[in-house]
Short mmCIF file of C-alpha atoms in Angstrom, two decimals:
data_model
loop_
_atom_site.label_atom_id
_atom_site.label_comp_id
_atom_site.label_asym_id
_atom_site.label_seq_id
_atom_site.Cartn_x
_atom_site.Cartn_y
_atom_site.Cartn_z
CA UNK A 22 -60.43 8.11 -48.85
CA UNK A 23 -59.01 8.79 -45.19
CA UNK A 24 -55.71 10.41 -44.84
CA UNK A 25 -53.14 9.16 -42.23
CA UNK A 26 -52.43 11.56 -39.27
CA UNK A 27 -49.12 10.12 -39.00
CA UNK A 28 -46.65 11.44 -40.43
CA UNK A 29 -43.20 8.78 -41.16
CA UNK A 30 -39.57 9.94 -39.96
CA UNK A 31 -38.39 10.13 -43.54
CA UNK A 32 -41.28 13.00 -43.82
CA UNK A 33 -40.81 15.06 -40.66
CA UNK A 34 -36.97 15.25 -41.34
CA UNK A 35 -38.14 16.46 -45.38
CA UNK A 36 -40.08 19.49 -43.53
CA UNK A 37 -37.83 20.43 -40.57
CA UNK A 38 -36.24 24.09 -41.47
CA UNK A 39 -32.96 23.74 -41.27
CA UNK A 40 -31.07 25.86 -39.21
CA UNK A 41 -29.73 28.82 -40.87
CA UNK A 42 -27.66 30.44 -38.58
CA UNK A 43 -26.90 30.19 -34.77
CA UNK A 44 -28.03 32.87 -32.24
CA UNK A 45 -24.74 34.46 -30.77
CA UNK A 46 -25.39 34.76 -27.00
CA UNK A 47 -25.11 38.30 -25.52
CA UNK A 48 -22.08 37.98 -23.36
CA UNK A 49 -19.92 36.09 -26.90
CA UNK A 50 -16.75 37.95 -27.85
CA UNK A 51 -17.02 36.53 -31.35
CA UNK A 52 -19.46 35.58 -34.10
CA UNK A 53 -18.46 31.71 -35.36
CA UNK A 54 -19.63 32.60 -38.47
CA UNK A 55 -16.62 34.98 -38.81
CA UNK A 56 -14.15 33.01 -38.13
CA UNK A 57 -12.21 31.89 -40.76
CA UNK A 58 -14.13 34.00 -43.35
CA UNK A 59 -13.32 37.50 -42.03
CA UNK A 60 -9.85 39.15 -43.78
CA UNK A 61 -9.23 39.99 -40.15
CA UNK A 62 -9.18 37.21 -37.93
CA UNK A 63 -10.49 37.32 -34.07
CA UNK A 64 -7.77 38.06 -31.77
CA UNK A 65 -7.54 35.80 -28.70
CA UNK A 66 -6.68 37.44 -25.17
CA UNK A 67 -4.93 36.11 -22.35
CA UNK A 68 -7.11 36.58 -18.87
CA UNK A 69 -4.48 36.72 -15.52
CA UNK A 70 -5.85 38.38 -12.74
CA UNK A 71 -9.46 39.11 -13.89
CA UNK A 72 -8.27 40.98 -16.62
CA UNK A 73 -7.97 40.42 -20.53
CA UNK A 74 -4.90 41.49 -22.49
CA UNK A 75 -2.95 40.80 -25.51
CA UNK A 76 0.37 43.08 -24.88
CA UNK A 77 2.62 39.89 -25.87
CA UNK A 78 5.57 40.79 -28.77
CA UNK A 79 4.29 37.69 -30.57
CA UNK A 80 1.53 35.56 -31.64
CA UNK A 81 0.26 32.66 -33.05
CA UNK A 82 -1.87 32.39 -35.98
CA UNK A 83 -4.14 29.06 -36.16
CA UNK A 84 -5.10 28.71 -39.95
CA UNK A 85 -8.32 27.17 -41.01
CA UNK A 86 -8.52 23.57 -40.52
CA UNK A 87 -10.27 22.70 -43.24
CA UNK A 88 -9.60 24.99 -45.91
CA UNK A 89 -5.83 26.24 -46.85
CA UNK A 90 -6.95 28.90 -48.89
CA UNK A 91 -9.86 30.44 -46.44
CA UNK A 92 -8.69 33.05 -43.94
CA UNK A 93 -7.27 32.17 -40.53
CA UNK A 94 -9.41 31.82 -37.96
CA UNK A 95 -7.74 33.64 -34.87
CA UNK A 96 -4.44 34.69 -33.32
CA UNK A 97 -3.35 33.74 -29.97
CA UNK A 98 -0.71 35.58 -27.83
CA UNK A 99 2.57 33.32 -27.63
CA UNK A 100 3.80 34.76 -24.08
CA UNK A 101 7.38 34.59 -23.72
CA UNK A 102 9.57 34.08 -20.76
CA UNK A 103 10.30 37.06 -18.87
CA UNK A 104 7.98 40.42 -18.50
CA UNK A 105 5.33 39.02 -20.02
CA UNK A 106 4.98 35.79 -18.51
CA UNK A 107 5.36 37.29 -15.00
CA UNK A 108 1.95 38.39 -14.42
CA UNK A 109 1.06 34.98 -14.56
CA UNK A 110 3.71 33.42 -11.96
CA UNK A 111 2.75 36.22 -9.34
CA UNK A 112 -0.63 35.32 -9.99
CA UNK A 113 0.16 31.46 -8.83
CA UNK A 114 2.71 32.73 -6.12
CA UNK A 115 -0.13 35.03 -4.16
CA UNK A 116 -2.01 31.27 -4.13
CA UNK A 117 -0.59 29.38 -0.45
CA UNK A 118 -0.12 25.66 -0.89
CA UNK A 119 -3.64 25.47 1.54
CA UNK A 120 -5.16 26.79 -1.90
CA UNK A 121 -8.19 29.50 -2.25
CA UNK A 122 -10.07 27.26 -0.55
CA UNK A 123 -9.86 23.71 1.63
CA UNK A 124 -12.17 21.28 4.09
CA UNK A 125 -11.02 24.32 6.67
CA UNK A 126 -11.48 27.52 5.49
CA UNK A 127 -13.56 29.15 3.10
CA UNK A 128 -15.85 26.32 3.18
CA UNK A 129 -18.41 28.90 1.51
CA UNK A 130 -16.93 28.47 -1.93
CA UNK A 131 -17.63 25.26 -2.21
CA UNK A 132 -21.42 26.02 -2.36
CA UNK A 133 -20.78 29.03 -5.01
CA UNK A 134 -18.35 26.61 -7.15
CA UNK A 135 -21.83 24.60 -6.98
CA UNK A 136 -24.19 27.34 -7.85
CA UNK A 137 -21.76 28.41 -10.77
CA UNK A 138 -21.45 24.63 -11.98
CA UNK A 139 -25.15 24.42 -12.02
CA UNK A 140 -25.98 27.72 -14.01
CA UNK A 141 -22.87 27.16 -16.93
CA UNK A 142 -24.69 23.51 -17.13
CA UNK A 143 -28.02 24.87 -17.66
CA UNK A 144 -26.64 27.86 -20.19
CA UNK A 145 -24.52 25.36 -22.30
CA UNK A 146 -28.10 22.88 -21.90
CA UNK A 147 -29.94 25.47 -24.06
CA UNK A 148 -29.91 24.75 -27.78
CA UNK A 149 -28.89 28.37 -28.84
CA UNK A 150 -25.81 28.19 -26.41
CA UNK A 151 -24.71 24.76 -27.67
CA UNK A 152 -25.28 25.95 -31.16
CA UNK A 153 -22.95 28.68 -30.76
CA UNK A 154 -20.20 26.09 -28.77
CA UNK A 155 -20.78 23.70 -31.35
CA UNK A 156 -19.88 26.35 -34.42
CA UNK A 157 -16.99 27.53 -32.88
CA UNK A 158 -15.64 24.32 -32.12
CA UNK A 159 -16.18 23.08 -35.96
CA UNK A 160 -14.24 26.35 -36.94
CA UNK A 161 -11.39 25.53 -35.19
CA UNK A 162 -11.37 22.28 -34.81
CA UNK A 163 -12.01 19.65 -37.87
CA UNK A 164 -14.74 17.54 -36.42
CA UNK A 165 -18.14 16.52 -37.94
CA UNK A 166 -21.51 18.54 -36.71
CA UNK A 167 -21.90 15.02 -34.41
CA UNK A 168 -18.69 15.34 -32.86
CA UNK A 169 -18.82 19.28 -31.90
CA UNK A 170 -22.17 18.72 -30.49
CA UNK A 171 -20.98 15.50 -28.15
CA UNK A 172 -18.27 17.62 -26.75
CA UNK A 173 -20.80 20.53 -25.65
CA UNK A 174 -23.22 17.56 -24.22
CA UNK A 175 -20.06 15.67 -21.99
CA UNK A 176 -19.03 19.63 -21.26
CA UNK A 177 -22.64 20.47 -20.20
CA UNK A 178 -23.38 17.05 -18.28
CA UNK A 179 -20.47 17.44 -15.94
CA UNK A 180 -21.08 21.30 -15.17
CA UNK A 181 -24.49 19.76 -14.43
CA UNK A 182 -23.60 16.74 -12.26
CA UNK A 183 -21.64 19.15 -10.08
CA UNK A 184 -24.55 21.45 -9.67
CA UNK A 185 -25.81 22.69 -5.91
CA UNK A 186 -23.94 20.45 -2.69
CA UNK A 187 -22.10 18.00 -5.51
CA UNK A 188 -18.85 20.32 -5.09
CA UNK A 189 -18.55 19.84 -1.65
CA UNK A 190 -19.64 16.20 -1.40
CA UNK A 191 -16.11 16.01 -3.67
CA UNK A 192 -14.13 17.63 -0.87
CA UNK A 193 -15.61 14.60 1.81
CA UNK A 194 -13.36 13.24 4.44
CA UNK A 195 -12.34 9.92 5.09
CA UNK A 196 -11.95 8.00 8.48
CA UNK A 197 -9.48 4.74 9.12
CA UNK A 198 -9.53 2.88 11.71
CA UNK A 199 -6.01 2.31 13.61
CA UNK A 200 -4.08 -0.83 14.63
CA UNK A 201 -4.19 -0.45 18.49
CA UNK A 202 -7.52 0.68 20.50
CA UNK A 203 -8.25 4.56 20.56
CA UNK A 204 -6.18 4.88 17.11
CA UNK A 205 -7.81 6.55 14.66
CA UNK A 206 -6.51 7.95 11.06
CA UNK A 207 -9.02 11.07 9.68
CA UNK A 208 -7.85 12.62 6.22
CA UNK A 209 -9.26 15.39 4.24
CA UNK A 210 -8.70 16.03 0.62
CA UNK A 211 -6.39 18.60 0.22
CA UNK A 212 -5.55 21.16 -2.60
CA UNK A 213 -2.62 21.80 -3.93
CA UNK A 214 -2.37 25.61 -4.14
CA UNK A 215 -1.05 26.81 -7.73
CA UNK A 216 -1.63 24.41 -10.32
CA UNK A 217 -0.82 24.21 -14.07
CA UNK A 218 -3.28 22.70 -17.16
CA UNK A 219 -1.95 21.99 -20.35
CA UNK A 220 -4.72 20.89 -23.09
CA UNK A 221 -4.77 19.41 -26.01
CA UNK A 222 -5.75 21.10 -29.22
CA UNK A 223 -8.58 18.34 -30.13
CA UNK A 224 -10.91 19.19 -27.55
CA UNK A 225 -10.81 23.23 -26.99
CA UNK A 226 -14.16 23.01 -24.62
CA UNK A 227 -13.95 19.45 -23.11
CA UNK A 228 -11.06 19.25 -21.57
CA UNK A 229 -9.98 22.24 -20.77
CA UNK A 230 -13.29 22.95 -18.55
CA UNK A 231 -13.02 19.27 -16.85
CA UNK A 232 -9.64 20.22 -15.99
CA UNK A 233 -10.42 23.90 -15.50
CA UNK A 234 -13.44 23.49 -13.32
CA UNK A 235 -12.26 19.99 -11.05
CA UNK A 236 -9.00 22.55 -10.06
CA UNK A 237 -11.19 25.28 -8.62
CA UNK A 238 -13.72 23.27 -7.04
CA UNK A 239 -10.71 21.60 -4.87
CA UNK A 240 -9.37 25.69 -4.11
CA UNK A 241 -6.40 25.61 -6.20
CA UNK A 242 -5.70 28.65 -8.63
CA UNK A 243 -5.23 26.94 -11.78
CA UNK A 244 -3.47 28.51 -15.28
CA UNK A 245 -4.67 27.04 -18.58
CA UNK A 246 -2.18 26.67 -21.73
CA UNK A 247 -3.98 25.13 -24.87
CA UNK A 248 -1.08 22.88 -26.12
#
């Protein structure tokens, strides 16, 4: 009697392992597993001027989505009007309306907004680093396993498709011709200095790092609010 080499779908998917637990990255501030299953939940910081802090008065607590009686997951800073949102207006007044960068100065950056695009694609590419996306996402979030991991891959495959010249190939010119001989219109795409993102809760990597990431390719000086 000869036994078939081939193993069916229904059988490989039988003896997979399933995966236990994620592998937290080195650089992560948190453990998904925690979250919303710790008495103590993680404490988000705000990040102005290269620096993380959480001296706000107030805060926000985000319960678990999908469990009432579980933990919350996290806290975020609710920064009011006045002393403590100041930091953050300096911050977009030091910016000039030519931005950190345009088609005529600091033409550098758009190369290292490349370089950067390309490595965060290839980091959130790997399957430990999308696990770990992925978890945190579902913990915050209520989505299926599907619907975490899709927003990691459209997060990923955007970092990626601005990867090496893509950033400045955004930034091109444009030429039109005139109406009379010797006229000639030449335009350049133009940042707008200090800008403002407001995301929706829904999609806490997605959008915020389109929006996030098309702002500081074009030299403005965004600041992010999740709605």
């Amino acid at each position: 009697m000869m036994h078939s080499r081939h193993l069916t779908a229904t059988t490989l998917r039988a003896i997979r392992p399933t995966r236990l637990l994620s592998t937290v990255p080195s650089w992560a501030t948190l453990d998904p597993a925690s979250l919303g299953s710790s008495p103590q939940p993680h404490a988000v910081c705000n990040l102005v001027n290269g620096r993380w802090n959480s001296d706000t008065e107030k805060s926000i607590t985000i319960p678990n989505p999908l469990d009432k009686n579980a933990p919350d997951v996290c806290t975020l800073p609710d920064t009011q009007v006045g002393e403590e949102l100041q930091p953050f207006i300096d911050s977009m007044r030091a910016v000039p309306k030519s931005g950190v960068h345009n088609p005529l100065k600091n033409v550098h950056r758009y190369l290292e907004l490349g370089e950067i695009s390309r490595k965060a694609g290839h980091a959130l590419s790997t399957p430990d680093i999308a696990d770990f996306f992925a978890d945190t996402i579902q913990k915050t979030v209520p989505k299926s396993r599907a619907q975490a991991m899709g927003e990691v891959k459209v997060t990923a495959d955007f970092l990626n498709n601005f990867g090496g010249d893509n950033v400045r190939f955004l930034a091109r010119s444009f030429g039109v011709p005139g109406d009379h001989y010797g006229q000639f219109s030449h335009g350049h795409r133009w940042p707008y200095g200090p800008v403002a993102i407001v995301a929706p809760f829904n999609f806490p990597l997605e959008i915020p790092v389109l929006q996030l990431m098309g702002a500081l390719f074009m030299g403005n000086r965004p600041v992010l609010k999740p709605a």
